[in-house]
């Protein structure tokens, strides 16, 4: 299948599925436990019905906006995704380059397969660094210093990973990072020769920001397992307050779904609140983000911008999220499917699809600019302040 034949994010997902060994695809695609939240995220968006305006001049839809205090070409951020070099060599750089070219912020994961410095040099643009808080605070400080030195504009602290979610597809497939071939995975790898050849030619991906990280005494543990074991489950409000005092650039907190937390975080002086349930990969049974968003927006009372991710697959989802009060959406799997299908060109295709769908949805909704999208578009029972 040619990239031009991919007309939706679902088409790119299908392409990625064909190209990748099952273990790798499932790692990208899967959710925790019974994948209830994974499915609920989609349903959360799909249930939102819009009330289009008519007789509005929408001949030139304008996607330009502000995201967390700076200009962006569309209300879309690239969410952090770790270990994605297992899908395509240097996938982090590939997606970051597309984001920079199109004028969107890119978030690099702690567990990225390209380094903080390499992404800054080879992609540039608006860069945020995502931090998993590890018990080894000195290591975390070093990561933050590296991000600041490389010119990253913001730090995204992920709060919904006190411990790793139970992703049963990975357990059944025997998937680990770094990739460790054994009898279960060998057949899987061997039946995808194109992918195998690429991995052999470029070398297996590794967590470039974690080189030298020990974190676990178990020498057999994979790096991913070491990170999982090293997460600081004791990280609390006082710790976040201290982190806020040390990191003077933009601080965005990711993984919020409760209005009480959002209210307190806004008071603490964060620069952005990112409503997320990690794409359904953590707490299975967690509320869908589209359902959590209105209460969070209400609680924040305009003090800080609110972003949302988990389940965004269509341009119209962006309209829905903005109508519910988000400043922007973030996408994890959408660009990841594209990159896993065809590298940089695939990631670009994913964003092209979302841009086109967003423009079309805006025209059909009678909203010439993304800045005009408000809760008046929502069905009465979903709105925040219906007339
Ligand atoms: C393969 C994969 C790896 C991820 N790695 C991270 C990560 O390292 N840090 C993080 O905060 N979130 C991570 N996430 C969660 C994303 O940042 C984001 O919250 C989620 O993908 C949004 O849902 P969506 O995929 O439906 O867009 C990961 C998600 C996926 C699919």
XYZ file of N, CA and C in Angstrom, residues 294 297-298 322-326 374-375 378 380 382-386:
51
model
N -14.096 18.388 30.567
C -14.919 19.544 30.964
C -14.750 19.920 32.439
N -11.372 21.652 32.902
C -11.413 23.025 32.365
C -12.156 23.941 33.342
N -13.266 23.461 33.856
C -14.040 24.256 34.828
C -13.194 24.581 36.042
N -11.421 21.144 21.468
C -11.401 22.599 21.649
C -12.767 23.104 22.118
N -13.818 22.497 21.592
C -15.164 22.895 22.022
C -15.364 22.596 23.509
N -14.696 21.560 24.000
C -14.804 21.222 25.429
C -13.862 22.066 26.280
N -13.063 22.921 25.648
C -12.245 23.864 26.423
C -10.760 23.618 26.400
N -10.285 22.614 25.642
C -8.832 22.400 25.554
C -8.212 23.467 24.657
N -15.810 27.028 20.169
C -16.184 27.135 21.583
C -17.319 26.165 21.903
N -17.801 26.240 23.138
C -18.786 25.242 23.563
C -20.151 25.426 22.910
N -21.332 22.509 20.922
C -21.673 21.232 21.563
C -23.164 21.054 21.732
N -26.418 20.409 23.832
C -26.699 21.100 25.092
C -26.175 20.374 26.321
N -23.649 18.600 26.744
C -22.198 18.546 26.885
C -21.595 19.915 27.141
N -22.340 20.972 26.871
C -21.769 22.324 26.908
C -21.429 22.772 28.303
N -20.556 23.784 28.384
C -20.196 24.333 29.686
C -21.137 25.467 30.065
N -21.512 26.272 29.091
C -22.335 27.441 29.419
C -23.267 27.718 28.247
N -24.232 26.849 28.078
C -25.117 27.021 26.928
C -26.063 28.191 27.169
